[in-house]
Short mmCIF file of N, CA and C in Angstrom, two decimals:
data_model
loop_
_atom_site.label_atom_id
_atom_site.label_comp_id
_atom_site.label_asym_id
_atom_site.label_seq_id
_atom_site.Cartn_x
_atom_site.Cartn_y
_atom_site.Cartn_z
N MET A 1 1.00 -1.18 0.23
CA MET A 1 0.55 0.09 -0.33
C MET A 1 0.39 0.64 -0.26
N THR A 2 0.78 2.38 -1.10
CA THR A 2 1.33 3.12 -1.39
C THR A 2 1.20 4.22 0.04
N CYS A 3 1.72 5.10 0.07
CA CYS A 3 1.67 6.48 1.34
C CYS A 3 1.09 6.81 1.14
N THR A 4 -0.35 7.68 0.63
CA THR A 4 -1.39 8.79 0.18
C THR A 4 -2.88 6.82 0.35
N GLY A 5 -2.80 5.78 0.02
CA GLY A 5 -3.53 4.86 0.15
C GLY A 5 -3.62 4.39 1.31
N LYS A 6 -1.99 4.74 2.32
CA LYS A 6 -2.77 3.93 3.87
C LYS A 6 -2.87 5.98 4.42
N PHE A 7 -2.27 7.02 4.05
CA PHE A 7 -3.56 7.86 4.81
C PHE A 7 -5.06 8.10 4.32
N ARG A 8 -5.21 7.34 3.15
CA ARG A 8 -6.84 7.55 2.46
C ARG A 8 -7.50 6.31 3.78
N ALA A 9 -7.23 5.45 3.46
CA ALA A 9 -7.21 4.44 4.92
C ALA A 9 -7.15 5.32 6.18
N LEU A 10 -6.56 5.84 6.44
CA LEU A 10 -6.33 6.47 7.37
C LEU A 10 -8.09 6.96 7.64
N SER A 11 -7.42 7.92 6.87
CA SER A 11 -8.17 9.06 6.77
C SER A 11 -10.64 8.36 7.39
N ILE A 12 -10.38 7.39 6.83
CA ILE A 12 -11.94 6.88 6.18
C ILE A 12 -12.07 6.37 7.90
N VAL A 13 -11.37 5.65 8.48
CA VAL A 13 -10.81 5.05 9.57
C VAL A 13 -11.49 5.85 10.90
N ILE A 14 -10.42 7.44 10.52
CA ILE A 14 -11.08 8.55 11.25
C ILE A 14 -12.35 9.52 11.30
N LEU A 15 -13.39 9.09 10.38
CA LEU A 15 -13.85 9.48 9.57
C LEU A 15 -15.26 8.79 10.42
N MET A 16 -14.69 7.53 10.88
CA MET A 16 -15.59 6.69 11.03
C MET A 16 -15.86 6.89 11.81
N VAL A 17 -14.56 6.55 12.89
CA VAL A 17 -14.98 6.49 14.44
C VAL A 17 -14.74 7.86 15.02
N SER A 18 -14.74 9.04 14.68
CA SER A 18 -15.71 10.42 15.39
C SER A 18 -16.31 10.56 13.93
N SER A 19 -17.22 10.22 14.23
CA SER A 19 -18.82 9.96 13.18
C SER A 19 -19.87 9.21 14.64
N MET A 20 -18.52 8.69 15.47
CA MET A 20 -19.01 7.47 15.90
C MET A 20 -19.21 8.34 17.90
N THR A 21 -17.80 8.54 17.87
CA THR A 21 -18.30 9.38 19.62
C THR A 21 -17.99 10.88 19.01
N SER A 22 -17.98 11.73 18.55
CA SER A 22 -18.45 13.26 17.69
C SER A 22 -19.62 12.85 17.25
N THR A 23 -20.70 12.43 18.27
CA THR A 23 -22.12 11.87 17.49
C THR A 23 -22.28 13.74 16.35
N HIS A 24 -21.87 14.90 17.05
CA HIS A 24 -22.96 15.82 16.02
C HIS A 24 -22.26 16.12 14.77
N ALA A 25 -20.93 15.20 14.69
CA ALA A 25 -20.09 15.50 13.51
C ALA A 25 -21.28 15.20 12.25
N LEU A 26 -21.72 13.87 12.08
CA LEU A 26 -22.55 13.06 10.64
C LEU A 26 -24.25 13.48 10.82
N GLY A 27 -24.51 13.97 11.94
CA GLY A 27 -26.38 14.27 12.43
C GLY A 27 -27.07 12.11 13.02
N VAL A 28 -25.87 11.21 12.12
CA VAL A 28 -26.68 10.59 12.30
C VAL A 28 -27.58 9.16 13.39
N LEU A 29 -26.96 9.69 15.19
CA LEU A 29 -26.58 8.67 15.93
C LEU A 29 -27.61 9.07 16.71
N TRP A 30 -29.38 9.33 15.84
CA TRP A 30 -29.88 9.68 17.20
C TRP A 30 -31.28 9.23 16.45
N GLY A 31 -31.81 8.72 17.98
CA GLY A 31 -32.94 8.05 17.76
C GLY A 31 -35.13 8.34 18.11
N GLY A 32 -35.84 7.44 17.05
CA GLY A 32 -37.28 8.87 18.30
C GLY A 32 -37.99 7.21 18.36
N PHE A 33 -38.23 7.64 19.44
CA PHE A 33 -39.04 6.71 20.55
C PHE A 33 -40.14 7.45 20.64
N GLY A 34 -41.38 6.97 20.39
CA GLY A 34 -42.71 7.34 21.04
C GLY A 34 -43.40 6.85 21.76
N ALA A 35 -44.46 7.36 22.88
CA ALA A 35 -44.92 7.49 23.91
C ALA A 35 -45.73 7.96 24.13
N GLY A 36 -47.57 7.81 25.22
CA GLY A 36 -48.16 8.51 25.10
C GLY A 36 -49.10 8.20 26.46
N ASP A 37 -49.83 9.09 26.86
CA ASP A 37 -50.78 8.58 27.93
C ASP A 37 -52.43 9.71 27.49
N SER A 38 -53.51 9.22 28.45
CA SER A 38 -54.60 9.88 28.15
C SER A 38 -55.20 10.26 29.39
N GLY A 39 -56.52 10.72 29.48
CA GLY A 39 -57.48 9.95 30.99
C GLY A 39 -58.79 10.77 30.76
N THR A 40 -59.83 11.23 31.52
CA THR A 40 -60.87 12.07 31.20
C THR A 40 -61.26 13.01 32.26
N ASN A 41 -60.23 13.59 32.28
CA ASN A 41 -61.15 14.76 33.77
C ASN A 41 -59.68 16.15 33.51
N MET A 42 -59.75 16.02 31.95
CA MET A 42 -58.82 17.39 31.78
C MET A 42 -60.14 19.28 32.44
N THR A 43 -58.46 19.36 32.53
CA THR A 43 -59.31 20.82 34.00
C THR A 43 -58.98 22.33 32.95
N ASP A 44 -59.02 23.24 33.15
CA ASP A 44 -58.66 25.02 33.04
C ASP A 44 -58.37 25.19 33.81
N THR A 45 -58.10 24.88 34.87
CA THR A 45 -57.15 24.91 35.80
C THR A 45 -56.06 24.60 36.76
N PRO A 46 -54.94 25.45 37.11
CA PRO A 46 -53.75 25.02 37.10
C PRO A 46 -53.97 24.07 39.05
N PRO A 47 -53.66 22.84 39.14
CA PRO A 47 -52.40 22.40 38.50
C PRO A 47 -52.20 21.55 37.16
N GLY A 48 -53.30 21.35 36.67
CA GLY A 48 -54.44 20.33 35.94
C GLY A 48 -54.27 18.31 35.50
N GLU A 49 -53.48 18.67 34.24
CA GLU A 49 -54.01 16.48 35.08
C GLU A 49 -52.60 16.20 34.75
N ALA A 50 -51.89 15.54 35.50
CA ALA A 50 -50.36 14.68 35.42
C ALA A 50 -50.82 14.09 34.24
N VAL A 51 -49.15 14.54 33.10
CA VAL A 51 -48.88 13.54 32.13
C VAL A 51 -48.21 13.01 32.14
N THR A 52 -47.41 11.66 31.66
CA THR A 52 -46.82 10.99 31.94
C THR A 52 -46.09 10.51 30.67
N LEU A 53 -44.42 10.84 30.44
CA LEU A 53 -44.54 9.43 28.72
C LEU A 53 -43.16 9.44 29.41
N ASP A 54 -43.34 8.16 29.09
CA ASP A 54 -42.13 7.26 29.51
C ASP A 54 -41.52 6.05 28.68
N TYR A 55 -40.28 6.62 28.72
CA TYR A 55 -39.38 6.06 26.81
C TYR A 55 -37.99 4.84 27.37
N THR A 56 -38.68 4.47 28.44
CA THR A 56 -37.80 4.34 29.15
C THR A 56 -37.57 2.63 28.93
N PRO A 57 -38.54 2.13 28.01
CA PRO A 57 -38.96 0.60 27.56
C PRO A 57 -38.02 0.56 26.82
N MET A 58 -37.56 1.96 25.45
CA MET A 58 -37.86 1.47 23.92
C MET A 58 -35.62 1.58 24.80
N LEU A 59 -34.78 2.53 25.57
CA LEU A 59 -33.88 2.73 25.37
C LEU A 59 -33.37 2.48 27.08
N ASP A 60 -32.52 3.02 27.10
CA ASP A 60 -30.92 2.70 28.34
C ASP A 60 -30.29 4.19 28.64
N PRO A 61 -32.31 4.77 29.87
CA PRO A 61 -31.22 6.50 29.81
C PRO A 61 -30.30 6.35 30.40
N ALA A 62 -28.61 5.52 30.15
CA ALA A 62 -27.61 6.40 30.22
C ALA A 62 -27.55 6.38 29.55
N ASP A 63 -27.25 5.64 27.94
CA ASP A 63 -27.47 5.68 26.97
C ASP A 63 -27.14 7.45 26.28
N ILE A 64 -28.01 8.20 26.68
CA ILE A 64 -28.48 9.37 25.78
C ILE A 64 -27.78 10.35 26.34
N LEU A 65 -27.22 11.48 25.60
CA LEU A 65 -26.07 11.77 25.41
C LEU A 65 -26.86 13.99 25.45
N ASP A 66 -28.14 13.66 24.53
CA ASP A 66 -28.91 14.84 23.88
C ASP A 66 -30.04 14.33 24.07
N VAL A 67 -31.33 15.87 23.74
CA VAL A 67 -32.29 15.59 23.60
C VAL A 67 -31.92 16.83 21.91
N ALA A 68 -32.18 15.95 20.60
CA ALA A 68 -32.46 16.67 19.92
C ALA A 68 -34.13 17.42 19.10
N ASP A 69 -35.09 16.26 19.80
CA ASP A 69 -36.08 17.22 19.29
C ASP A 69 -37.04 16.67 20.05
N PHE A 70 -39.05 17.11 20.21
CA PHE A 70 -38.98 16.81 20.48
C PHE A 70 -41.08 16.99 20.11
N THR A 71 -41.89 16.43 19.72
CA THR A 71 -43.15 16.59 18.77
C THR A 71 -43.92 16.12 19.62
N ILE A 72 -45.27 16.99 20.23
CA ILE A 72 -46.15 16.90 20.68
C ILE A 72 -47.17 16.23 20.17
N LEU A 73 -48.10 16.12 20.29
CA LEU A 73 -50.32 16.48 20.03
C LEU A 73 -50.78 16.48 20.53
N PHE A 74 -51.46 16.43 21.44
CA PHE A 74 -52.76 17.08 22.33
C PHE A 74 -53.86 17.53 21.71
N GLN A 75 -54.74 16.35 22.68
CA GLN A 75 -56.18 16.43 21.70
C GLN A 75 -57.11 16.55 22.76
N PRO A 76 -57.62 17.15 23.17
CA PRO A 76 -58.83 17.24 24.10
C PRO A 76 -59.79 16.58 23.83
N CYS A 77 -60.95 16.12 24.20
CA CYS A 77 -62.06 16.82 23.27
C CYS A 77 -62.71 18.12 24.32
N SER A 78 -62.58 18.88 24.13
CA SER A 78 -63.85 20.35 24.56
C SER A 78 -62.46 21.11 22.97
N TRP A 79 -63.26 22.56 23.33
CA TRP A 79 -62.23 23.90 22.48
C TRP A 79 -61.36 23.92 23.28
N LEU A 80 -61.04 24.38 22.67
CA LEU A 80 -59.33 25.58 23.52
C LEU A 80 -58.71 26.18 23.09
N ASP A 81 -57.42 27.43 22.94
CA ASP A 81 -57.40 28.53 22.87
C ASP A 81 -54.92 28.41 23.53
N ARG A 82 -55.26 28.03 24.75
CA ARG A 82 -54.30 27.71 24.82
C ARG A 82 -53.82 26.13 25.66
N VAL A 83 -52.54 25.95 25.89
CA VAL A 83 -52.42 25.04 26.10
C VAL A 83 -51.60 25.16 27.05
N ARG A 84 -52.02 25.03 28.58
CA ARG A 84 -50.49 25.23 29.57
C ARG A 84 -49.70 24.32 29.80
N ILE A 85 -48.21 23.90 30.37
CA ILE A 85 -47.45 23.06 30.60
C ILE A 85 -46.37 23.56 31.86
N ARG A 86 -46.68 22.46 32.86
CA ARG A 86 -45.90 23.05 34.31
C ARG A 86 -45.09 22.02 33.54
N LEU A 87 -43.41 21.98 34.21
CA LEU A 87 -43.35 20.68 34.29
C LEU A 87 -42.14 20.72 35.49
N SER A 88 -41.78 19.17 35.61
CA SER A 88 -41.13 18.72 37.02
C SER A 88 -40.78 19.85 38.03
N ASP A 89 -40.35 21.13 37.59
CA ASP A 89 -39.50 21.59 37.95
C ASP A 89 -39.97 22.66 37.91
N ASP A 90 -40.99 22.74 38.01
CA ASP A 90 -41.73 23.85 38.08
C ASP A 90 -41.79 25.36 36.95
N THR A 91 -41.22 24.72 35.91
CA THR A 91 -40.91 25.63 34.47
C THR A 91 -41.98 25.35 34.17
N GLU A 92 -42.88 26.86 33.92
CA GLU A 92 -43.83 26.73 32.91
C GLU A 92 -43.82 27.46 31.20
N PHE A 93 -44.92 27.06 30.49
CA PHE A 93 -44.59 26.89 28.94
C PHE A 93 -46.29 27.68 28.67
N THR A 94 -47.06 28.53 27.34
CA THR A 94 -47.44 28.45 26.79
C THR A 94 -47.47 27.82 25.61
N ILE A 95 -48.32 27.31 24.77
CA ILE A 95 -48.59 27.43 23.53
C ILE A 95 -50.12 27.69 22.91
N ASP A 96 -49.94 29.20 22.59
CA ASP A 96 -51.27 29.36 21.99
C ASP A 96 -51.69 29.69 20.53
N ASP A 97 -50.14 29.06 20.22
CA ASP A 97 -51.00 28.65 18.50
C ASP A 97 -51.59 28.08 17.88
N ILE A 98 -52.77 28.27 18.36
CA ILE A 98 -53.23 26.80 18.54
C ILE A 98 -54.86 26.96 17.05
N GLY A 99 -53.88 26.89 15.45
CA GLY A 99 -55.03 27.13 14.64
C GLY A 99 -56.60 26.43 14.63
N ASN A 100 -56.33 25.20 14.97
CA ASN A 100 -57.70 24.95 14.86
C ASN A 100 -59.21 24.21 16.22
N ARG A 101 -58.56 24.81 17.09
CA ARG A 101 -58.71 24.98 18.93
C ARG A 101 -58.72 23.53 19.23
N ARG A 102 -58.70 22.27 18.74
CA ARG A 102 -59.48 21.64 18.95
C ARG A 102 -58.16 20.01 19.18
N GLN A 103 -57.40 20.48 18.77
CA GLN A 103 -55.71 19.50 18.80
C GLN A 103 -54.26 20.93 18.56
N VAL A 104 -53.34 20.10 19.20
CA VAL A 104 -51.96 21.24 19.00
C VAL A 104 -51.13 19.76 18.14
N THR A 105 -50.58 19.89 17.44
CA THR A 105 -49.30 19.13 17.46
C THR A 105 -47.63 20.82 16.81
N TRP A 106 -47.59 20.51 17.97
CA TRP A 106 -45.80 21.68 18.49
C TRP A 106 -44.43 20.53 18.01
N ASN A 107 -43.69 20.54 17.02
CA ASN A 107 -42.64 19.99 17.41
C ASN A 107 -41.42 21.30 18.17
N PHE A 108 -40.62 20.32 19.60
CA PHE A 108 -39.51 21.63 19.90
C PHE A 108 -38.58 20.64 19.39
N TYR A 109 -37.65 21.84 18.36
CA TYR A 109 -36.10 21.48 18.38
C TYR A 109 -34.39 21.96 18.49
N ASP A 110 -33.78 21.32 18.32
CA ASP A 110 -32.63 21.72 18.83
C ASP A 110 -31.92 22.00 17.01
N PRO A 111 -31.46 23.03 16.78
CA PRO A 111 -30.56 23.48 15.27
C PRO A 111 -29.42 22.95 15.26
N THR A 112 -29.03 22.36 16.80
CA THR A 112 -27.94 21.32 16.13
C THR A 112 -27.95 19.87 15.79
N TYR A 113 -28.97 20.45 16.05
CA TYR A 113 -29.15 18.74 15.34
C TYR A 113 -30.45 18.61 14.14
N VAL A 114 -31.01 19.21 14.48
CA VAL A 114 -32.23 19.49 12.93
C VAL A 114 -32.08 20.69 13.15
N ASP A 115 -32.64 20.99 11.35
CA ASP A 115 -33.27 22.02 10.56
C ASP A 115 -34.09 22.43 10.62
N PRO A 116 -34.74 23.77 11.19
CA PRO A 116 -35.77 24.15 11.54
C PRO A 116 -36.35 24.02 9.96
N ASP A 117 -35.26 24.44 8.84
CA ASP A 117 -36.55 24.36 7.35
C ASP A 117 -37.34 23.35 7.22
N THR A 118 -36.59 21.86 7.43
CA THR A 118 -36.47 20.61 7.02
C THR A 118 -38.40 20.01 8.26
N ILE A 119 -38.85 20.79 8.99
CA ILE A 119 -39.53 20.58 9.53
C ILE A 119 -40.96 20.49 9.00
N LEU A 120 -42.05 19.46 8.83
CA LEU A 120 -43.33 19.69 8.55
C LEU A 120 -45.04 20.33 9.24
N TYR A 121 -44.17 20.51 10.86
CA TYR A 121 -45.28 20.64 11.16
C TYR A 121 -45.19 22.52 11.28
N GLU A 122 -46.32 22.78 11.55
CA GLU A 122 -46.47 23.82 11.31
C GLU A 122 -45.46 25.34 12.05
N TYR A 123 -45.96 24.44 13.57
CA TYR A 123 -45.84 24.80 14.76
C TYR A 123 -44.45 24.25 15.18
N LYS A 124 -43.95 25.73 15.48
CA LYS A 124 -42.44 25.03 15.79
C LYS A 124 -41.26 25.81 16.54
N SER A 125 -40.68 26.20 17.50
CA SER A 125 -40.17 26.82 18.52
C SER A 125 -38.49 25.62 18.42
N PRO A 126 -37.35 26.63 18.93
CA PRO A 126 -36.32 25.85 19.55
C PRO A 126 -36.55 25.06 21.21
N ILE A 127 -35.78 24.49 21.42
CA ILE A 127 -36.09 23.66 22.53
C ILE A 127 -35.68 24.29 23.76
N THR A 128 -36.38 24.60 24.37
CA THR A 128 -35.85 24.82 26.05
C THR A 128 -34.69 24.12 26.78
N GLN A 129 -34.32 24.55 27.52
CA GLN A 129 -32.92 23.80 28.13
C GLN A 129 -34.01 23.01 29.61
N ALA A 130 -34.66 23.69 30.02
CA ALA A 130 -36.02 22.70 31.11
C ALA A 130 -36.84 21.73 30.35
N LEU A 131 -36.79 21.95 28.90
CA LEU A 131 -37.72 21.05 28.38
C LEU A 131 -36.77 19.85 28.10
N LYS A 132 -35.58 20.10 27.78
CA LYS A 132 -34.43 19.27 27.41
C LYS A 132 -34.16 18.85 28.61
N LYS A 133 -33.82 18.94 29.37
CA LYS A 133 -33.83 18.98 30.67
C LYS A 133 -34.78 17.41 31.63
N GLU A 134 -35.55 17.93 31.32
CA GLU A 134 -37.02 17.47 32.09
C GLU A 134 -37.10 15.48 31.17
N LEU A 135 -36.48 15.76 29.63
CA LEU A 135 -36.38 14.82 29.10
C LEU A 135 -35.21 13.30 28.80
N MET A 136 -33.76 14.51 29.96
CA MET A 136 -32.60 13.50 29.28
C MET A 136 -33.26 11.97 30.59
N ASP A 137 -33.87 12.02 31.82
CA ASP A 137 -34.18 10.34 32.07
C ASP A 137 -35.17 9.65 31.01
N GLY A 138 -35.71 10.41 30.28
CA GLY A 138 -36.32 9.15 29.50
C GLY A 138 -37.55 9.34 29.93
N VAL A 139 -37.90 10.13 30.90
CA VAL A 139 -39.05 9.82 31.15
C VAL A 139 -39.61 11.59 31.31
N PHE A 140 -40.50 12.00 29.92
CA PHE A 140 -41.50 13.00 30.71
C PHE A 140 -42.46 12.86 31.52
N SER A 141 -42.22 13.98 31.97
CA SER A 141 -43.26 14.02 33.82
C SER A 141 -43.65 15.62 33.84
N ALA A 142 -45.32 15.72 33.40
CA ALA A 142 -46.01 17.43 34.05
C ALA A 142 -47.17 17.32 33.33
N HIS A 143 -47.58 18.73 34.19
CA HIS A 143 -48.81 18.95 34.48
C HIS A 143 -49.54 20.34 33.27
N ILE A 144 -50.86 19.74 32.29
CA ILE A 144 -51.29 20.21 31.47
C ILE A 144 -52.78 20.86 32.07
N TRP A 145 -53.20 22.11 31.20
CA TRP A 145 -54.25 22.68 31.40
C TRP A 145 -54.16 23.28 30.49
N ILE A 146 -56.30 23.16 29.97
CA ILE A 146 -56.49 24.16 28.74
C ILE A 146 -56.82 25.61 29.28
N GLU A 147 -56.70 26.81 28.14
CA GLU A 147 -58.01 28.00 28.47
C GLU A 147 -58.12 27.82 27.73
N ASN A 148 -59.58 28.55 27.88
CA ASN A 148 -60.76 28.54 27.10
C ASN A 148 -60.85 30.27 26.71
N ASP A 149 -61.33 30.43 25.68
CA ASP A 149 -61.46 32.11 25.87
C ASP A 149 -62.68 32.32 25.77
N LEU A 150 -63.51 31.47 24.82
CA LEU A 150 -64.72 31.54 24.65
C LEU A 150 -65.70 31.25 25.38
N GLY A 151 -65.06 30.93 26.20
CA GLY A 151 -66.56 30.39 27.23
C GLY A 151 -67.33 29.40 26.87
N ASP A 152 -66.85 28.26 25.38
CA ASP A 152 -67.48 27.01 25.01
C ASP A 152 -66.67 25.68 25.23
N TRP A 153 -66.11 25.70 27.04
CA TRP A 153 -65.52 24.93 27.61
C TRP A 153 -66.81 23.53 27.24
N VAL A 154 -65.90 22.29 27.18
CA VAL A 154 -66.58 21.28 28.38
C VAL A 154 -66.69 20.63 29.22
N GLU A 155 -66.79 20.72 30.17
CA GLU A 155 -66.43 19.71 31.95
C GLU A 155 -66.75 18.47 31.56
N PRO A 156 -66.11 17.39 32.67
CA PRO A 156 -64.92 17.18 32.53
C PRO A 156 -64.58 16.43 30.34
N THR A 157 -63.13 16.56 30.26
CA THR A 157 -62.77 16.40 28.76
C THR A 157 -62.41 15.41 29.00
N ASP A 158 -62.62 14.17 27.86
CA ASP A 158 -60.90 13.43 27.61
C ASP A 158 -60.05 13.58 27.27
N TRP A 159 -58.83 13.27 27.16
CA TRP A 159 -58.36 13.78 26.41
C TRP A 159 -56.70 13.22 25.92
N SER A 160 -56.36 13.22 24.89
CA SER A 160 -54.53 12.31 24.45
C SER A 160 -53.75 13.25 24.96
N PHE A 161 -52.53 12.88 24.74
CA PHE A 161 -50.71 13.37 24.65
C PHE A 161 -50.42 12.71 24.77
N SER A 162 -49.68 12.88 22.86
CA SER A 162 -48.45 11.70 23.04
C SER A 162 -47.24 12.67 22.05
N GLY A 163 -45.63 12.09 22.40
CA GLY A 163 -44.67 12.56 22.06
C GLY A 163 -43.94 11.47 21.89
N THR A 164 -43.01 11.72 20.77
CA THR A 164 -42.36 12.04 20.17
C THR A 164 -40.70 12.33 19.47
N VAL A 165 -40.20 12.09 20.44
CA VAL A 165 -38.26 12.07 21.56
C VAL A 165 -37.89 11.62 20.00
N GLY A 166 -36.89 12.46 19.93
CA GLY A 166 -35.23 12.50 18.70
C GLY A 166 -34.23 12.18 20.00
N TYR A 167 -34.13 11.62 20.22
CA TYR A 167 -32.28 11.40 21.38
C TYR A 167 -30.67 11.66 20.62
N ASP A 168 -29.73 11.68 21.05
CA ASP A 168 -28.81 11.61 20.45
C ASP A 168 -27.80 10.42 21.76
N LEU A 169 -28.11 9.47 21.14
CA LEU A 169 -28.07 8.43 21.24
C LEU A 169 -25.68 8.17 21.44
N VAL A 170 -25.78 6.95 22.51
CA VAL A 170 -24.01 6.42 22.41
C VAL A 170 -23.74 5.24 21.70
N PRO A 171 -23.40 5.68 20.57
CA PRO A 171 -23.34 4.09 19.52
C PRO A 171 -23.35 3.25 20.17
N GLU A 172 -23.84 1.87 19.42
CA GLU A 172 -23.37 0.71 20.46
C GLU A 172 -22.66 0.37 19.42
N PRO A 173 -21.39 -0.79 20.23
CA PRO A 173 -19.97 -1.63 19.52
C PRO A 173 -20.43 -1.63 18.54
N THR A 174 -21.20 -2.50 18.66
CA THR A 174 -22.18 -3.58 17.15
C THR A 174 -21.90 -2.25 15.58
N MET A 175 -22.67 -1.28 16.17
CA MET A 175 -22.25 -0.32 14.90
C MET A 175 -20.65 0.73 14.58
N VAL A 176 -19.83 0.19 16.07
CA VAL A 176 -18.53 1.06 15.16
C VAL A 176 -17.75 -0.28 14.37
N GLY A 177 -18.22 -1.42 14.60
CA GLY A 177 -17.34 -2.99 14.56
C GLY A 177 -17.70 -2.49 12.97
N CYS A 178 -19.47 -2.64 12.77
CA CYS A 178 -19.78 -2.52 11.09
C CYS A 178 -19.10 -2.00 10.48
N MET A 179 -18.93 -0.56 11.18
CA MET A 179 -18.02 1.01 10.27
C MET A 179 -16.46 0.80 9.74
N LEU A 180 -16.12 -0.28 10.95
CA LEU A 180 -15.40 -0.47 10.68
C LEU A 180 -14.77 -1.08 10.23
N ILE A 181 -15.35 -2.13 9.85
CA ILE A 181 -15.96 -3.71 8.94
C ILE A 181 -15.90 -2.59 7.41
N GLY A 182 -16.72 -2.41 7.41
CA GLY A 182 -16.88 -1.55 5.90
C GLY A 182 -15.89 -0.33 5.63
N GLY A 183 -15.04 -0.26 6.32
CA GLY A 183 -14.32 0.75 5.97
C GLY A 183 -12.92 -0.25 5.42
N PHE A 184 -12.53 -0.88 6.39
CA PHE A 184 -11.78 -1.91 5.15
C PHE A 184 -12.04 -2.27 4.34
N TYR A 185 -12.56 -2.55 3.97
CA TYR A 185 -13.74 -3.72 3.31
C TYR A 185 -13.40 -2.90 2.01
N LEU A 186 -14.37 -1.35 1.42
CA LEU A 186 -13.86 -0.13 1.54
C LEU A 186 -12.29 0.04 0.82
N VAL A 187 -11.09 0.50 1.63
CA VAL A 187 -10.61 0.43 1.64
C VAL A 187 -9.35 -0.79 0.44
N GLY A 188 -9.28 -1.68 0.86
CA GLY A 188 -8.78 -3.43 0.19
C GLY A 188 -9.85 -3.58 -1.31
N LYS A 189 -10.74 -2.77 -1.68
CA LYS A 189 -11.78 -3.48 -2.66
C LYS A 189 -10.58 -2.12 -3.34
N ARG A 190 -11.03 -0.71 -3.32
CA ARG A 190 -9.59 0.67 -4.07
C ARG A 190 -8.88 -0.16 -3.63
N LYS A 191 -8.36 -0.77 -3.51
CA LYS A 191 -6.59 -1.47 -3.81
C LYS A 191 -7.07 -2.12 -4.79
N LYS A 192 -7.18 -3.18 -5.50
CA LYS A 192 -7.55 -3.60 -5.72
C LYS A 192 -7.76 -3.71 -7.59
#
């Protein structure tokens, strides 16, 4: 193998290993996980209904490096103008741009991982550190209530809340091995 060939092989191996250890390098190592919760007594006053989305049956929280995005879908069986969410650390935020007054689909994204122009949802905003912190252990816990300005509130009301989260994960050793073997195969094939 020539010096150029050795350099090329080494470059491919370094690129593959760096893409596995520095997950931001290629942005390919995060997975999406979905969970849902529902109830029968959504309120229009705090503290609201407790909501829990548990992603731990699908992943080991020790493998979570960061939160790339979080998309929620909230559907109460009533009219609404705003959704208020209080996280477990008492951070509150409001979703108040609800087009049809019947459901909310919202994407919270980290621009490190997700280009906002590629998000198909109309409603989106950068993810806050408080929301990231809430999701880092693999469980989303919050209280939710809705606000209604027009007085067409139906109480009690059934509701469903679901969320899909994209996590930046520690790569599995088998994936690193496959990438290294594939790199060596390409280098060997190129040599012939």
